[in-house]
Amino acid sequence: MKRWPGVKLCFALCALAVPILLWLGIALAADPPDDWKKITDAAKKEGKIVAGGPPTAVLRKQYKETFEKRFGIELELISAPGPQNASKAMAEFKAGVRYFDVLHGGSGTLEPLKNENMLAPFMDYLILPEVKDPRQWWGGHLWEDNVKTNRFIYSFSADFSIPPFYNTDLVKSGEITSYDDLLNPKWKGKLGLFEPRIPSAGQGLWGFLMKNKGKEFLQRLAHQDLFIHRDGQQLAVGLAKGTLAVALGLSQRFVDPYIRGGLPIRVLTTLKEGVGGSNGFGTVAIMRDAPHPNATKVYVNWLLGKEGQELYGRALTQGSRRFDVDTKWLAKLNTPAAKDVTTPEEFEKVRFYGEDIITEWREPAGEFARKILK
């Protein structure tokens, strides 16, 4: 009987040792692999990384400065709409020019390059354990090209499509509770829409409406003399000036300066149809035969690390899938990160991006838009 205290102490020490050893194992596993220094040194010799990024000055300045300070490698961030960068990269690739290393985009933007065999297998470029480990990511590793087994376009964000924005001087509270209300003749010439004829948030919404409301609804909506533009800034200005009552498919970052300035713009959260699951401008792919291969490895591992994801998400007001990146602030903007409000299984029911959705809904919706919108 006298031996029990010792046995208990042994069990207690073992119980304490197990989590410590596990923690040490995780800590050691998280250390950069031996070849990481070789890669970063080779990247510095290459001198730069060229990335086609989103059209936002906030990201371009802070993101660029942080990366360059961290690694001593120049980041040439070409800020332009995703389809514009993708088209340029495709034309250059066909001409034998290798300029872009990495491209960012939204849903559907980078698929044409994948279809033309212009992208590199993405996982070949992931080096750091904290990036490679699927347990770091809500839902594990997810892909925009989710139909076949070869993965080229990584999807690192998961949230929800932003509801429309409206001018509170023109739209009364409770006046619009369904997309059907937008068909009211009162709103003719007062509705803005981000360009749905190209891969964009506008096309995503157009596809969502085609799935949930049908083509006849879209035809009636088209008769409302929509103000269509591929520059979100123009839609935001229209809302701020009151020439537009409602703007559809518009990203939060375009209206934020006007909202902070006290102008009468609010998000329309009362629509009964809800919104679809989105990955925003949260996809990334690597060009095949990238001109700066080592710098590319450094960039994508930093992008998908904690610091890169925090900077990117803040600049574009979208939710990273990394568990260690705070995204709860997005709830204040009525666009919560998926990981904060639902499970991967439930999110799958409302997901409205990915190669399968693009093929079934978004591209057919874009084609229909090109047919009926003049």
Coordinates of C-alpha atoms in Angstrom, one line a residue:
M1 CA 0.0 0.0 0.0
K2 CA 2.9 2.3 0.7
R3 CA 3.9 2.0 -2.9
W4 CA 0.8 3.8 -4.3
P5 CA 1.9 7.3 -3.7
G6 CA 5.1 6.7 -5.7
V7 CA 3.1 5.0 -8.5
K8 CA 0.6 7.9 -8.5
L9 CA 3.6 10.4 -8.6
C10 CA 5.0 8.4 -11.6
F11 CA 1.7 8.6 -13.4
A12 CA 1.4 12.3 -12.6
L13 CA 4.9 13.0 -14.0
C14 CA 4.2 10.9 -17.1
A15 CA 0.9 12.7 -17.6
L16 CA 2.7 16.0 -17.4
A17 CA 5.6 14.8 -19.6
V18 CA 3.3 13.6 -22.5
P19 CA 1.9 17.1 -23.3
I20 CA 5.4 18.6 -22.9
L21 CA 6.9 16.1 -25.3
L22 CA 4.0 16.7 -27.7
W23 CA 4.5 20.4 -27.4
L24 CA 8.3 20.0 -28.0
G25 CA 7.5 17.8 -31.0
I26 CA 5.2 20.4 -32.5
A27 CA 7.6 23.2 -31.8
L28 CA 10.4 21.3 -33.5
A29 CA 8.2 20.4 -36.4
A30 CA 7.4 24.0 -36.8
D31 CA 11.0 25.0 -37.2
P32 CA 12.0 25.9 -40.8
P33 CA 13.5 22.9 -42.6
D34 CA 17.3 22.9 -43.3
D35 CA 16.9 24.0 -46.9
W36 CA 14.8 27.1 -46.0
K37 CA 17.9 29.2 -45.5
K38 CA 19.3 28.0 -48.8
I39 CA 16.0 28.9 -50.5
T40 CA 15.9 32.4 -49.0
D41 CA 19.6 33.0 -49.9
A42 CA 19.0 31.9 -53.5
A43 CA 15.9 34.1 -53.5
K44 CA 17.9 37.2 -52.5
K45 CA 20.2 36.5 -55.4
E46 CA 17.2 36.4 -57.8
G47 CA 16.4 39.8 -56.3
K48 CA 12.7 40.0 -56.8
I49 CA 9.3 38.4 -57.0
V50 CA 6.6 39.6 -59.4
A51 CA 3.0 39.0 -58.2
G52 CA -0.2 40.0 -59.9
G53 CA -2.3 41.3 -57.0
P54 CA -5.6 42.9 -56.2
P55 CA -6.3 46.5 -57.1
T56 CA -5.9 48.0 -53.7
A57 CA -3.4 50.7 -52.6
V58 CA -3.6 49.6 -49.0
L59 CA -2.4 46.1 -49.8
R60 CA 0.3 47.3 -52.2
K61 CA 2.0 49.6 -49.7
Q62 CA 1.8 47.8 -46.4
Y63 CA 2.1 44.3 -47.9
K64 CA 5.1 45.2 -50.1
E65 CA 6.9 47.0 -47.3
T66 CA 6.5 44.2 -44.8
F67 CA 7.6 41.5 -47.2
E68 CA 10.7 43.4 -48.4
K69 CA 11.7 44.3 -44.9
R70 CA 11.3 40.7 -43.7
F71 CA 13.3 39.0 -46.5
G72 CA 15.3 41.7 -48.4
I73 CA 13.7 40.7 -51.6
E74 CA 11.9 43.2 -53.9
L75 CA 8.2 42.6 -54.3
E76 CA 6.8 43.9 -57.5
L77 CA 3.1 43.8 -56.9
I78 CA 1.1 44.6 -60.0
S79 CA -2.2 45.8 -58.6
A80 CA -5.0 45.3 -61.2
P81 CA -8.3 43.4 -61.5
G82 CA -7.7 39.7 -61.5
P83 CA -8.9 39.1 -65.1
Q84 CA -6.6 41.9 -66.3
N85 CA -3.5 40.3 -64.8
A86 CA -4.5 36.8 -65.8
S87 CA -5.1 37.9 -69.5
K88 CA -1.7 39.7 -69.5
A89 CA 0.1 36.7 -68.0
M90 CA -1.6 34.3 -70.6
A91 CA -0.7 36.5 -73.5
E92 CA 3.0 36.8 -72.4
F93 CA 3.2 33.1 -71.7
K94 CA 2.0 32.2 -75.2
A95 CA 4.6 34.7 -76.6
G96 CA 7.4 33.0 -74.6
V97 CA 7.7 35.8 -72.1
R98 CA 8.0 34.8 -68.4
Y99 CA 7.3 37.9 -66.3
F100 CA 4.8 37.0 -63.6
D101 CA 5.7 34.5 -60.9
V102 CA 2.5 34.5 -58.9
L103 CA -1.1 35.5 -59.6
H104 CA -3.9 36.3 -57.2
G105 CA -7.5 36.2 -58.2
G106 CA -11.1 35.6 -57.3
S107 CA -13.2 32.6 -58.3
G108 CA -12.9 31.8 -61.9
T109 CA -10.1 34.2 -62.7
L110 CA -7.2 31.8 -62.9
E111 CA -8.9 28.7 -64.4
P112 CA -8.1 29.7 -68.0
L113 CA -4.4 29.5 -67.2
K114 CA -4.8 26.1 -65.6
N115 CA -6.7 24.9 -68.6
E116 CA -3.9 26.0 -70.8
N117 CA -1.3 24.2 -68.7
M118 CA 0.4 27.5 -67.7
L119 CA 0.4 26.9 -63.9
A120 CA 2.8 24.9 -61.7
P121 CA 1.8 22.2 -59.2
F122 CA 1.2 24.4 -56.1
M123 CA 2.2 22.0 -53.3
D124 CA 5.7 21.7 -54.8
Y125 CA 6.3 25.3 -53.6
L126 CA 5.2 24.9 -50.0
I127 CA 8.1 24.4 -47.6
L128 CA 7.3 25.6 -44.1
P129 CA 5.6 23.1 -41.8
E130 CA 3.2 25.7 -40.5
V131 CA 1.9 26.2 -44.1
K132 CA 2.0 22.6 -45.3
D133 CA 0.2 21.2 -42.3
P134 CA -3.5 20.9 -43.2
R135 CA -4.4 21.1 -39.5
Q136 CA -3.4 24.8 -39.6
W137 CA -6.3 25.5 -41.9
W138 CA -10.1 25.5 -41.4
G139 CA -11.3 22.7 -43.7
G140 CA -7.8 21.6 -44.5
H141 CA -6.2 22.4 -47.8
L142 CA -8.9 23.6 -50.2
W143 CA -8.6 24.3 -53.9
E144 CA -10.3 26.5 -56.5
D145 CA -9.7 23.8 -59.1
N146 CA -11.6 21.2 -57.0
V147 CA -12.8 18.7 -59.7
K148 CA -9.6 16.9 -60.7
T149 CA -6.8 15.6 -58.5
N150 CA -4.0 17.9 -59.7
R151 CA -4.1 21.1 -57.7
F152 CA -2.9 24.4 -59.1
I153 CA -5.0 27.1 -57.6
Y154 CA -5.0 27.4 -53.8
S155 CA -8.0 28.9 -52.0
F156 CA -7.0 30.5 -48.7
S157 CA -10.1 32.5 -47.8
A158 CA -13.6 31.5 -46.9
D159 CA -16.4 33.9 -46.0
F160 CA -19.6 35.0 -47.5
S161 CA -20.5 37.2 -50.4
I162 CA -21.0 40.8 -49.4
P163 CA -24.7 41.8 -49.4
P164 CA -25.6 44.9 -51.5
F165 CA -24.8 48.4 -50.3
Y166 CA -27.5 51.1 -50.3
N167 CA -27.8 54.9 -49.9
T168 CA -29.9 55.5 -46.8
D169 CA -31.1 58.9 -48.1
L170 CA -32.7 57.1 -51.0
V171 CA -33.8 53.7 -49.5
K172 CA -35.9 53.6 -46.4
S173 CA -35.4 51.1 -43.7
G174 CA -37.3 47.9 -44.6
E175 CA -38.0 49.0 -48.1
I176 CA -36.0 46.3 -49.7
T177 CA -36.2 42.9 -48.1
S178 CA -35.8 40.7 -51.2
Y179 CA -34.0 40.9 -54.6
D180 CA -37.6 41.0 -56.0
D181 CA -38.0 44.5 -54.6
L182 CA -35.2 45.7 -56.9
L183 CA -37.6 45.2 -59.8
N184 CA -39.8 48.1 -58.6
P185 CA -39.9 50.8 -61.3
K186 CA -38.8 53.2 -58.6
W187 CA -35.3 51.9 -58.8
K188 CA -34.9 52.1 -62.6
G189 CA -31.6 53.7 -63.4
K190 CA -30.7 53.7 -59.7
L191 CA -29.1 50.2 -59.5
G192 CA -25.3 49.6 -59.9
L193 CA -23.8 46.2 -60.6
F194 CA -20.1 45.1 -60.7
E195 CA -19.4 43.8 -64.2
P196 CA -21.0 40.2 -64.5
R197 CA -19.7 39.4 -68.0
I198 CA -16.2 38.6 -66.6
P199 CA -15.1 36.5 -63.6
S200 CA -15.8 38.9 -60.7
A201 CA -17.9 39.4 -57.6
G202 CA -20.6 40.7 -60.0
Q203 CA -20.6 37.4 -62.0
G204 CA -20.7 35.5 -58.7
L205 CA -23.8 37.4 -57.7
W206 CA -25.3 37.1 -61.2
G207 CA -24.8 33.3 -61.0
F208 CA -26.3 33.2 -57.5
L209 CA -29.4 35.0 -58.7
M210 CA -29.7 32.8 -61.8
K211 CA -29.6 29.7 -59.5
N212 CA -32.0 31.1 -56.9
K213 CA -34.3 33.3 -59.0
G214 CA -34.0 32.1 -62.5
K215 CA -33.2 33.7 -65.9
E216 CA -36.5 35.4 -66.2
F217 CA -35.7 37.4 -63.0
L218 CA -32.3 38.4 -64.5
Q219 CA -34.0 39.6 -67.7
R220 CA -36.4 41.8 -65.7
L221 CA -33.5 43.1 -63.6
A222 CA -31.6 43.9 -66.8
H223 CA -34.5 46.1 -67.9
Q224 CA -33.9 48.3 -64.8
D225 CA -31.2 50.2 -66.8
L226 CA -28.4 48.9 -64.6
F227 CA -25.2 51.0 -64.2
I228 CA -22.6 48.3 -64.8
H229 CA -18.9 48.9 -64.2
R230 CA -15.8 46.8 -63.6
D231 CA -14.3 49.5 -61.4
G232 CA -15.8 49.2 -57.9
Q233 CA -14.7 52.8 -57.1
Q234 CA -17.1 54.1 -59.7
L235 CA -20.0 52.2 -58.0
A236 CA -19.0 53.5 -54.6
V237 CA -18.9 57.1 -55.9
G238 CA -22.4 56.6 -57.3
L239 CA -23.6 55.5 -53.9
A240 CA -21.9 58.4 -52.1
K241 CA -23.3 61.0 -54.5
G242 CA -26.8 59.5 -54.5
T243 CA -26.9 58.8 -58.2
L244 CA -27.2 55.1 -57.2
A245 CA -29.6 53.8 -54.6
V246 CA -28.2 50.3 -54.5
A247 CA -24.9 48.7 -55.6
L248 CA -24.6 45.0 -56.2
G249 CA -21.5 42.8 -56.2
L250 CA -19.4 45.6 -54.6
S251 CA -16.5 44.8 -52.3
Q252 CA -16.3 46.3 -48.8
R253 CA -13.0 48.0 -49.4
F254 CA -14.5 50.4 -52.0
V255 CA -17.1 51.8 -49.7
D256 CA -15.1 51.9 -46.5
P257 CA -13.6 55.3 -47.0
Y258 CA -17.1 56.8 -47.6
I259 CA -18.6 55.1 -44.6
R260 CA -15.8 56.3 -42.4
G261 CA -16.4 59.7 -43.8
G262 CA -20.0 59.7 -42.5
L263 CA -21.7 59.4 -45.9
P264 CA -25.1 57.6 -46.0
I265 CA -24.0 54.2 -47.1
R266 CA -25.0 51.0 -45.4
V267 CA -25.0 47.3 -46.1
L268 CA -28.3 45.7 -46.9
T269 CA -28.6 42.7 -44.6
T270 CA -32.4 42.2 -44.8
L271 CA -32.5 40.2 -48.1
K272 CA -34.4 37.0 -47.5
E273 CA -32.5 35.1 -50.2
G274 CA -29.3 35.4 -48.1
V275 CA -25.8 35.2 -49.7
G276 CA -23.5 32.4 -51.0
G277 CA -20.2 31.2 -49.6
S278 CA -17.3 33.1 -51.1
N279 CA -13.5 33.0 -51.2
G280 CA -13.3 36.7 -52.2
F281 CA -10.0 37.6 -53.9
G282 CA -8.5 34.7 -52.0
T283 CA -6.9 32.4 -54.6
V284 CA -3.3 32.1 -55.6
A285 CA -1.4 30.2 -58.3
I286 CA 2.1 30.0 -59.5
M287 CA 3.1 30.4 -63.2
R288 CA 4.9 27.4 -64.7
D289 CA 8.6 28.1 -65.3
A290 CA 8.4 31.1 -63.0
P291 CA 11.4 33.4 -63.6
H292 CA 12.2 33.7 -59.8
P293 CA 11.5 30.2 -58.5
N294 CA 13.2 30.6 -55.1
A295 CA 11.7 34.0 -54.5
T296 CA 8.3 32.5 -55.4
K297 CA 8.7 29.8 -52.7
V298 CA 9.6 32.5 -50.2
Y299 CA 6.6 34.6 -51.2
V300 CA 3.9 31.9 -51.1
N301 CA 5.1 30.5 -47.8
W302 CA 5.0 34.0 -46.3
L303 CA 1.6 34.7 -47.9
L304 CA 0.1 31.6 -46.4
G305 CA 1.8 32.1 -43.1
K306 CA 0.2 34.1 -40.2
E307 CA 1.7 37.5 -41.0
G308 CA 0.9 37.3 -44.7
Q309 CA -2.6 36.2 -44.1
E310 CA -3.3 38.9 -41.5
L311 CA -2.1 41.6 -43.8
Y312 CA -3.9 40.3 -46.9
G313 CA -7.2 39.7 -45.0
R314 CA -7.2 43.2 -43.4
A315 CA -6.5 44.9 -46.7
L316 CA -9.2 43.1 -48.6
T317 CA -11.7 42.7 -45.6
Q318 CA -11.9 38.9 -46.1
G319 CA -11.5 35.9 -43.8
S320 CA -8.4 33.8 -43.8
R321 CA -8.9 30.1 -43.2
R322 CA -5.8 29.9 -41.0
F323 CA -6.8 29.1 -37.4
D324 CA -4.2 31.4 -35.9
V325 CA -5.3 34.5 -37.8
D326 CA -7.9 36.7 -36.0
T327 CA -11.0 37.3 -38.3
K328 CA -13.6 38.1 -35.7
W329 CA -13.5 41.8 -36.6
L330 CA -15.2 40.9 -39.9
A331 CA -18.5 40.3 -38.1
K332 CA -18.8 44.1 -37.5
L333 CA -18.8 44.5 -41.3
N334 CA -21.6 41.9 -41.7
T335 CA -19.2 39.6 -43.6
P336 CA -18.0 37.0 -40.9
A337 CA -15.3 34.6 -41.7
A338 CA -16.7 31.1 -42.3
K339 CA -14.5 29.6 -39.6
D340 CA -16.1 31.9 -37.0
V341 CA -19.7 31.0 -37.6
T342 CA -20.0 27.5 -39.2
T343 CA -18.4 24.2 -40.0
P344 CA -16.7 23.2 -43.2
E345 CA -19.6 20.7 -43.8
E346 CA -22.3 23.3 -43.4
F347 CA -20.3 25.9 -45.4
E348 CA -20.2 23.4 -48.3
K349 CA -23.9 23.6 -48.6
V350 CA -23.8 27.3 -49.5
R351 CA -20.3 27.5 -51.2
F352 CA -20.6 29.4 -54.4
Y353 CA -17.1 29.2 -55.8
G354 CA -14.8 26.5 -57.1
E355 CA -14.4 24.8 -60.4
D356 CA -17.6 22.8 -60.1
I357 CA -19.7 25.9 -59.3
I358 CA -17.9 27.9 -62.0
T359 CA -18.7 25.2 -64.6
E360 CA -22.3 24.8 -63.6
W361 CA -23.4 28.3 -62.6
R362 CA -20.9 31.2 -62.8
E363 CA -19.7 30.7 -66.4
P364 CA -23.2 30.1 -67.8
A365 CA -24.4 33.1 -65.9
G366 CA -21.6 35.2 -67.4
E367 CA -22.5 33.9 -70.9
F368 CA -26.2 34.9 -70.2
A369 CA -25.1 38.3 -69.0
R370 CA -23.1 38.9 -72.2
K371 CA -26.2 37.9 -74.2
I372 CA -28.8 40.2 -72.5
L373 CA -26.7 43.1 -71.2
K374 CA -25.8 45.7 -73.7

